[in-house]
Short mmCIF file of C-alpha atoms in Angstrom, two decimals:
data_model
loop_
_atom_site.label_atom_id
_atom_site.label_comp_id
_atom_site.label_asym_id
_atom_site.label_seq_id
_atom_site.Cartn_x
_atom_site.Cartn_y
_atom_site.Cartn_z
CA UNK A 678 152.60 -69.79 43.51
CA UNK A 679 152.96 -66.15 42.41
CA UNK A 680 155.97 -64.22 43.62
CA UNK A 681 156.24 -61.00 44.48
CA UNK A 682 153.96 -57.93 46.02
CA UNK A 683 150.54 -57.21 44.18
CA UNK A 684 148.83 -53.46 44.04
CA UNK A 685 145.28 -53.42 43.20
CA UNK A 686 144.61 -50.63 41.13
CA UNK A 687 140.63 -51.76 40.81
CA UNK A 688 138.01 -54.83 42.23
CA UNK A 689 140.00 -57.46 41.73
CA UNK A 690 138.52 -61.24 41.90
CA UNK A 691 141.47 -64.20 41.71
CA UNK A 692 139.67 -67.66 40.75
CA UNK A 693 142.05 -70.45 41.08
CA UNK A 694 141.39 -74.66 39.73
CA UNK A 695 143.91 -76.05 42.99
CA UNK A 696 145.86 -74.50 45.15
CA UNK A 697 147.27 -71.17 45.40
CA UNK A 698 150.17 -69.42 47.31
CA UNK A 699 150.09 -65.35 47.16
CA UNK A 700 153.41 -64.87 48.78
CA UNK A 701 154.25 -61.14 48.86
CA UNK A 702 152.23 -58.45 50.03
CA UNK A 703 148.80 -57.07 48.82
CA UNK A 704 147.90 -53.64 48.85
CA UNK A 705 145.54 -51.03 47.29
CA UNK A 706 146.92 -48.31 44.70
CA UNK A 707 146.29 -45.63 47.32
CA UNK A 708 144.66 -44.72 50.84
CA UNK A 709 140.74 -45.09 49.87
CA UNK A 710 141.27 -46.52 46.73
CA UNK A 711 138.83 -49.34 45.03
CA UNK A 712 140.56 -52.33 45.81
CA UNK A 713 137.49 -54.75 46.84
CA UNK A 714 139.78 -58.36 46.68
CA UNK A 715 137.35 -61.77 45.98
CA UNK A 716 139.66 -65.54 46.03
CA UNK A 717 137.60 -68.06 45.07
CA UNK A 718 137.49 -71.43 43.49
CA UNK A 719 136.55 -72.39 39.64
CA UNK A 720 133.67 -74.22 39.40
CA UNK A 721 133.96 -78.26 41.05
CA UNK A 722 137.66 -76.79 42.44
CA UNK A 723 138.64 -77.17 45.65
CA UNK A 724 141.98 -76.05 46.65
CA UNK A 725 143.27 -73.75 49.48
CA UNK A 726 144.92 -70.56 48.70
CA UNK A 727 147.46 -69.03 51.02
CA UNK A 728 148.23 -65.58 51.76
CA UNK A 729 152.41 -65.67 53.11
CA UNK A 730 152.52 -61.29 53.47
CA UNK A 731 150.25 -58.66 54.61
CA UNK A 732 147.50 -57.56 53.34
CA UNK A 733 146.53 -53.86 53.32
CA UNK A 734 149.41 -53.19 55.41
CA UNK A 735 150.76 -50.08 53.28
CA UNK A 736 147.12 -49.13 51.61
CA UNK A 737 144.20 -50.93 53.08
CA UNK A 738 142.27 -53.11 50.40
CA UNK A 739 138.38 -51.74 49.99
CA UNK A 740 136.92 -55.07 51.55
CA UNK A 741 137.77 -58.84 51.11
CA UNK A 742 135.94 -61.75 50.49
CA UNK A 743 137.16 -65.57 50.56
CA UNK A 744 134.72 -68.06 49.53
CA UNK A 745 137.19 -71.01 49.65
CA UNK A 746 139.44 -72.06 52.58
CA UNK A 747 142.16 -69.93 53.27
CA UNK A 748 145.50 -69.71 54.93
CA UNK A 749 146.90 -66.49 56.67
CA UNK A 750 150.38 -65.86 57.62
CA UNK A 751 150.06 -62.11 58.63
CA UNK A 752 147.66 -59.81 59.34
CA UNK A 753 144.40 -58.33 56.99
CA UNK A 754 143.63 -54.73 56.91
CA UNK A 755 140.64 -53.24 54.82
CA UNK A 756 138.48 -50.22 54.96
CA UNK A 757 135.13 -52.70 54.51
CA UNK A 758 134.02 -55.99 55.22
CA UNK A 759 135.62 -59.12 55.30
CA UNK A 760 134.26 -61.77 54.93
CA UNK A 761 135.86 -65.29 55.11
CA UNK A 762 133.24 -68.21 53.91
CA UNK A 763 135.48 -71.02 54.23
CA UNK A 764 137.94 -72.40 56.93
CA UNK A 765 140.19 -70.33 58.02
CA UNK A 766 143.99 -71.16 59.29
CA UNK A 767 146.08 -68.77 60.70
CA UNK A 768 149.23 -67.91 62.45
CA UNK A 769 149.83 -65.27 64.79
CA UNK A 770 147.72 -62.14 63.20
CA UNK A 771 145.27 -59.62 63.60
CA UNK A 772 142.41 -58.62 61.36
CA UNK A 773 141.31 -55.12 60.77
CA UNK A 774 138.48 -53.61 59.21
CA UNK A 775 134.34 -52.73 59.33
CA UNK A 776 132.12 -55.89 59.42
CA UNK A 777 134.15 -59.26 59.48
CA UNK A 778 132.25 -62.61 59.13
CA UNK A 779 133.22 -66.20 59.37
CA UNK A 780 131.16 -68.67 58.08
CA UNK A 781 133.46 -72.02 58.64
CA UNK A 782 135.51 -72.77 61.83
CA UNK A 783 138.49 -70.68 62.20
CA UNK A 784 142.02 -72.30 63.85
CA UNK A 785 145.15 -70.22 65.07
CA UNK A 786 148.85 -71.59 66.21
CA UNK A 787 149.48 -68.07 67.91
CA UNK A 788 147.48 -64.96 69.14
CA UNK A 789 144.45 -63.70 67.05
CA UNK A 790 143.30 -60.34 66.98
CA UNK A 791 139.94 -58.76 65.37
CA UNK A 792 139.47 -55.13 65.62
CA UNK A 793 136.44 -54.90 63.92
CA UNK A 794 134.19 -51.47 63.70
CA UNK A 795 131.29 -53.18 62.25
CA UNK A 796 129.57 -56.29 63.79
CA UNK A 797 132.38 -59.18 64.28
CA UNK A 798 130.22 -62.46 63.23
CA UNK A 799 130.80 -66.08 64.21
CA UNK A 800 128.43 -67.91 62.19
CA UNK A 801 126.87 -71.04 63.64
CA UNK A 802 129.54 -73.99 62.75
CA UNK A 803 132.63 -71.51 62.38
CA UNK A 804 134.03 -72.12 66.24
CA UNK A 805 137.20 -70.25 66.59
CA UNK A 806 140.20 -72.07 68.20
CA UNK A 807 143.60 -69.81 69.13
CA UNK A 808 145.90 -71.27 70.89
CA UNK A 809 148.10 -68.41 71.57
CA UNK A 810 145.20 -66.16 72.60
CA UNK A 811 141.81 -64.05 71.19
CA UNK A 812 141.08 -60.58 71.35
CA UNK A 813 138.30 -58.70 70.11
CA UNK A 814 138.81 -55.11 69.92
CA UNK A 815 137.52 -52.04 68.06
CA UNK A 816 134.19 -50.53 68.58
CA UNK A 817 132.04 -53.17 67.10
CA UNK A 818 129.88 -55.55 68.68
CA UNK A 819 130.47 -59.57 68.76
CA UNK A 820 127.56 -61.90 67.28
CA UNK A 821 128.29 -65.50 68.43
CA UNK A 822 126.55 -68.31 67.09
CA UNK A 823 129.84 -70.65 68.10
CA UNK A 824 132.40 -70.93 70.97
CA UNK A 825 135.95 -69.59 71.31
CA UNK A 826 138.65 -71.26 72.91
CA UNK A 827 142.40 -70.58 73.91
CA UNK A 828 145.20 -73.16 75.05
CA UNK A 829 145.92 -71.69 78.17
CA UNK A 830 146.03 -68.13 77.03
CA UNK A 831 143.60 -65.00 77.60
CA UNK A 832 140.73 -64.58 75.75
CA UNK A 833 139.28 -61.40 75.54
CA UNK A 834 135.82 -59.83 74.04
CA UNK A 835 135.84 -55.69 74.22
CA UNK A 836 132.57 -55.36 73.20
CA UNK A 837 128.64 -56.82 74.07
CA UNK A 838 128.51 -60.12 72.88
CA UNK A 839 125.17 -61.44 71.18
CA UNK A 840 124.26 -65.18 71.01
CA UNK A 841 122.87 -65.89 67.76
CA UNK A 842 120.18 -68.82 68.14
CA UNK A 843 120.80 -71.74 66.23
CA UNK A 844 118.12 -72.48 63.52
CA UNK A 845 115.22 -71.43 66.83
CA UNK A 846 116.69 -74.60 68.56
CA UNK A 847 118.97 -73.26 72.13
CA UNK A 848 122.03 -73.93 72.39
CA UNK A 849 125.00 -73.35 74.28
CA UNK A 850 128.00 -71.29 73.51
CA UNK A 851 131.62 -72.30 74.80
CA UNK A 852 133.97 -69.55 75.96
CA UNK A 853 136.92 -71.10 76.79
CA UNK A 854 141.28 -70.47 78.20
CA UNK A 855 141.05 -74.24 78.87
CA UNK A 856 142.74 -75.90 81.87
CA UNK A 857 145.70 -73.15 81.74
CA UNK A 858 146.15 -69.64 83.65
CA UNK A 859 144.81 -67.60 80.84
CA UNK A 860 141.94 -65.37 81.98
CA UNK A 861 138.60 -64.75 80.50
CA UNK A 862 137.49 -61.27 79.97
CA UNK A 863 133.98 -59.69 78.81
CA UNK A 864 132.15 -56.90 78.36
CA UNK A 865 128.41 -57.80 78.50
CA UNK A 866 126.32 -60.63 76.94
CA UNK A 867 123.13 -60.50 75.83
CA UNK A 868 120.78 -63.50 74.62
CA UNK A 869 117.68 -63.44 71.99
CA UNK A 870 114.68 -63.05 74.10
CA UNK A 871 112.66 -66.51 74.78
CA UNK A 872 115.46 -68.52 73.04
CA UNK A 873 117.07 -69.89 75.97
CA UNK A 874 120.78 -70.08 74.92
CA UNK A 875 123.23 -71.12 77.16
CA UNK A 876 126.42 -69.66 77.96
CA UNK A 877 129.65 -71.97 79.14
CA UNK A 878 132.59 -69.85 80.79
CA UNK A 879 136.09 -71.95 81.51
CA UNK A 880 139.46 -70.00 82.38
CA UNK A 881 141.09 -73.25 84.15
CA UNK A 882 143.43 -71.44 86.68
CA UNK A 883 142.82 -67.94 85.24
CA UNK A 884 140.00 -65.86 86.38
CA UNK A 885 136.69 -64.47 84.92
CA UNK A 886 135.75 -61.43 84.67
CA UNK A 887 132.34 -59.66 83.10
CA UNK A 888 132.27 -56.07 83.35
CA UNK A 889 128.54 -55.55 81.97
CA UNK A 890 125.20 -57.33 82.64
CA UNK A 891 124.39 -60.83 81.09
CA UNK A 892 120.65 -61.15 80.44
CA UNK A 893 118.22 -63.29 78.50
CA UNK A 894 120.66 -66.15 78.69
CA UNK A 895 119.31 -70.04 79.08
CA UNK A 896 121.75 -71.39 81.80
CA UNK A 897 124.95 -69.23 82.68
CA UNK A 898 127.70 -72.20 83.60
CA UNK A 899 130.78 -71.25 85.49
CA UNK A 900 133.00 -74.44 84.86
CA UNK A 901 136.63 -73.41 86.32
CA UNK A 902 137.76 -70.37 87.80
CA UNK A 903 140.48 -71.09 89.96
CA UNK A 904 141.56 -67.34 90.30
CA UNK A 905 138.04 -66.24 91.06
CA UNK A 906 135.13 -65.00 89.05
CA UNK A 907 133.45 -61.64 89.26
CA UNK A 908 130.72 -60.78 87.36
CA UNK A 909 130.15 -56.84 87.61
CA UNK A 910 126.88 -56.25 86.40
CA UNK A 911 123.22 -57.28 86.63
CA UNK A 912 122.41 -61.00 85.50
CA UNK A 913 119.57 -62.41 84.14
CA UNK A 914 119.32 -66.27 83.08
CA UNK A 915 117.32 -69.48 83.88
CA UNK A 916 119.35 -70.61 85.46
CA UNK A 917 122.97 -70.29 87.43
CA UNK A 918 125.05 -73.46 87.67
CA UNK A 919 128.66 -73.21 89.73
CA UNK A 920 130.03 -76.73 89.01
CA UNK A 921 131.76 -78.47 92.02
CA UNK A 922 135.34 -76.68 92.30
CA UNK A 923 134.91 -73.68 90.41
CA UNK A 924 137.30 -71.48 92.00
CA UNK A 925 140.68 -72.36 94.22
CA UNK A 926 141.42 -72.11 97.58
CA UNK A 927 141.05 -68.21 99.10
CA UNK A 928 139.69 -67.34 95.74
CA UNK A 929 135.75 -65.97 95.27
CA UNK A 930 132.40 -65.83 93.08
CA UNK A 931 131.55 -62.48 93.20
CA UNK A 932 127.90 -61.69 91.88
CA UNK A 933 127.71 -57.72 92.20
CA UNK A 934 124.86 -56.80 90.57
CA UNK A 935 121.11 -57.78 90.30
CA UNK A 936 120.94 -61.59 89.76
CA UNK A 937 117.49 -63.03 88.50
CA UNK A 938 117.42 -66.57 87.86
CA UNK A 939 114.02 -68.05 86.29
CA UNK A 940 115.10 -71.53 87.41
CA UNK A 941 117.57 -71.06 90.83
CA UNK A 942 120.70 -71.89 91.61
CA UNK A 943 122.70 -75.07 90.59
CA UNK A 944 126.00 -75.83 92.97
CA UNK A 945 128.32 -78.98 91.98
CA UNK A 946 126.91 -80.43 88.89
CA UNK A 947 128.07 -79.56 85.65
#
């Protein structure tokens, strides 16, 4: 363990043989200063470090990069990339900064934030479970090669969402509040043309709503809805299915733009 708050006057790379705790806060020297933080593992190593404070809360670190598992008990703030190549645990948090990657799955007890101004990517593999709630902010787009899901809490994507295709085979991405009231919120999806991906959207007792277009998807899937699902702009897939029981009593599918389904339109099967 190493006590106390760290200022990074320079790149800074902390290799570690087992585990590490980091328990006060990490900042740069100064506002724009070169503070590009690496935590790794030695060579054959394996051990999880853990951040306890903020980082880049004061002076935001130059960019960070994690290529072992890593635990987070407050928020992340840089001017770059981050760029987390291992699992990732978390608390309640939010991470700030240009491009942000994941590479390996990603679990949260509480709410997780990403304001992101570069591309936010979820790699293939690195599915991203928060229990207390996901939000995507910032003016960066979302590249999905993995599902999110929430336990019962909103999940919410600000910006176009792109399905990454998985090694040229299709696949289908989960977006998920569960069997709880949270509600499901995007902005627009788009698919890789002639891939076929699939798209999967549960919000339990919550509603849906997509305020852009979804095109070039493989099947679009409404699994549970109970408040309703509206879905704003034009749609394009291969097909539509509406399993059996979507939406609750009074409540309604609305389909306001252009729909275009290759395939047709699937009712009670899921």
């Amino acid at each position: 363990t190493v006590s106390g708050n760290l200022t990074l006057s320079g790149d800074t790379r902390i290799v570690t043989t087992g585990a590490l705790t980091l328990s006060g806060a990490i900042d740069a020297a100064s506002d724009g200063g070169t503070s590009a933080l690496t935590l790794a593992n030695a060579a054959s190593a394996n051990g999880l470090i853990s951040l306890n404070a903020a980082v880049g809360a004061t002076h935001a670190l130059s960019s960070l990069t994690a290529t072992t598992g890593l635990a987070l008990a407050d928020n992340v703030s840089t001017t770059g990339a981050q760029h987390y190549q291992g699992a990732v645990s978390a608390t309640t948090g939010t991470l700030t900064g240009a491009a942000i990657q994941f590479d390996q799955a990603v679990t949260s007890t509480g709410a997780l934030t990403i304001d992101n101004t570069g591309v936010l990517t979820v790699s293939a593999g690195a599915a991203i479970s928060a229990a207390g709630g996901f939000t995507q902010t910032g003016s960066g787009t979302v590249q999905l090669g993995a599902g999110i899901t929430t336990d019962g809490q909103d999940l919410v994507i600000g910006q176009r969402i792109d399905l990454l295709p998985d090694g040229g085979s299709p696949q289908t991405i989960t977006l998920s509040t569960g069997t709880g009231a949270g509600n499901l919120q995007l902005a627009a999806v788009a698919g890789a043309a002639g891939q076929s991906d699939g798209l999967a959207l549960t919000a339990g007792s919550g509603s849906v709503t997509v305020t852009g277009s979804i095109a070039d998807v493989g099947t679009l899937t409404l699994n549970s809805a109970a408040a309703g699902a509206t879905l704003q702009g034009a749609v394009s897939a291969d097909t539509l299915t509406l399993v059996d029981g979507v939406a609750g009593d009074g409540a309604v599918i609305a389909l306001q733009g252009d729909v275009t389904l290759a395939g047709g339109l699937s009712v009670g099967t899921g």
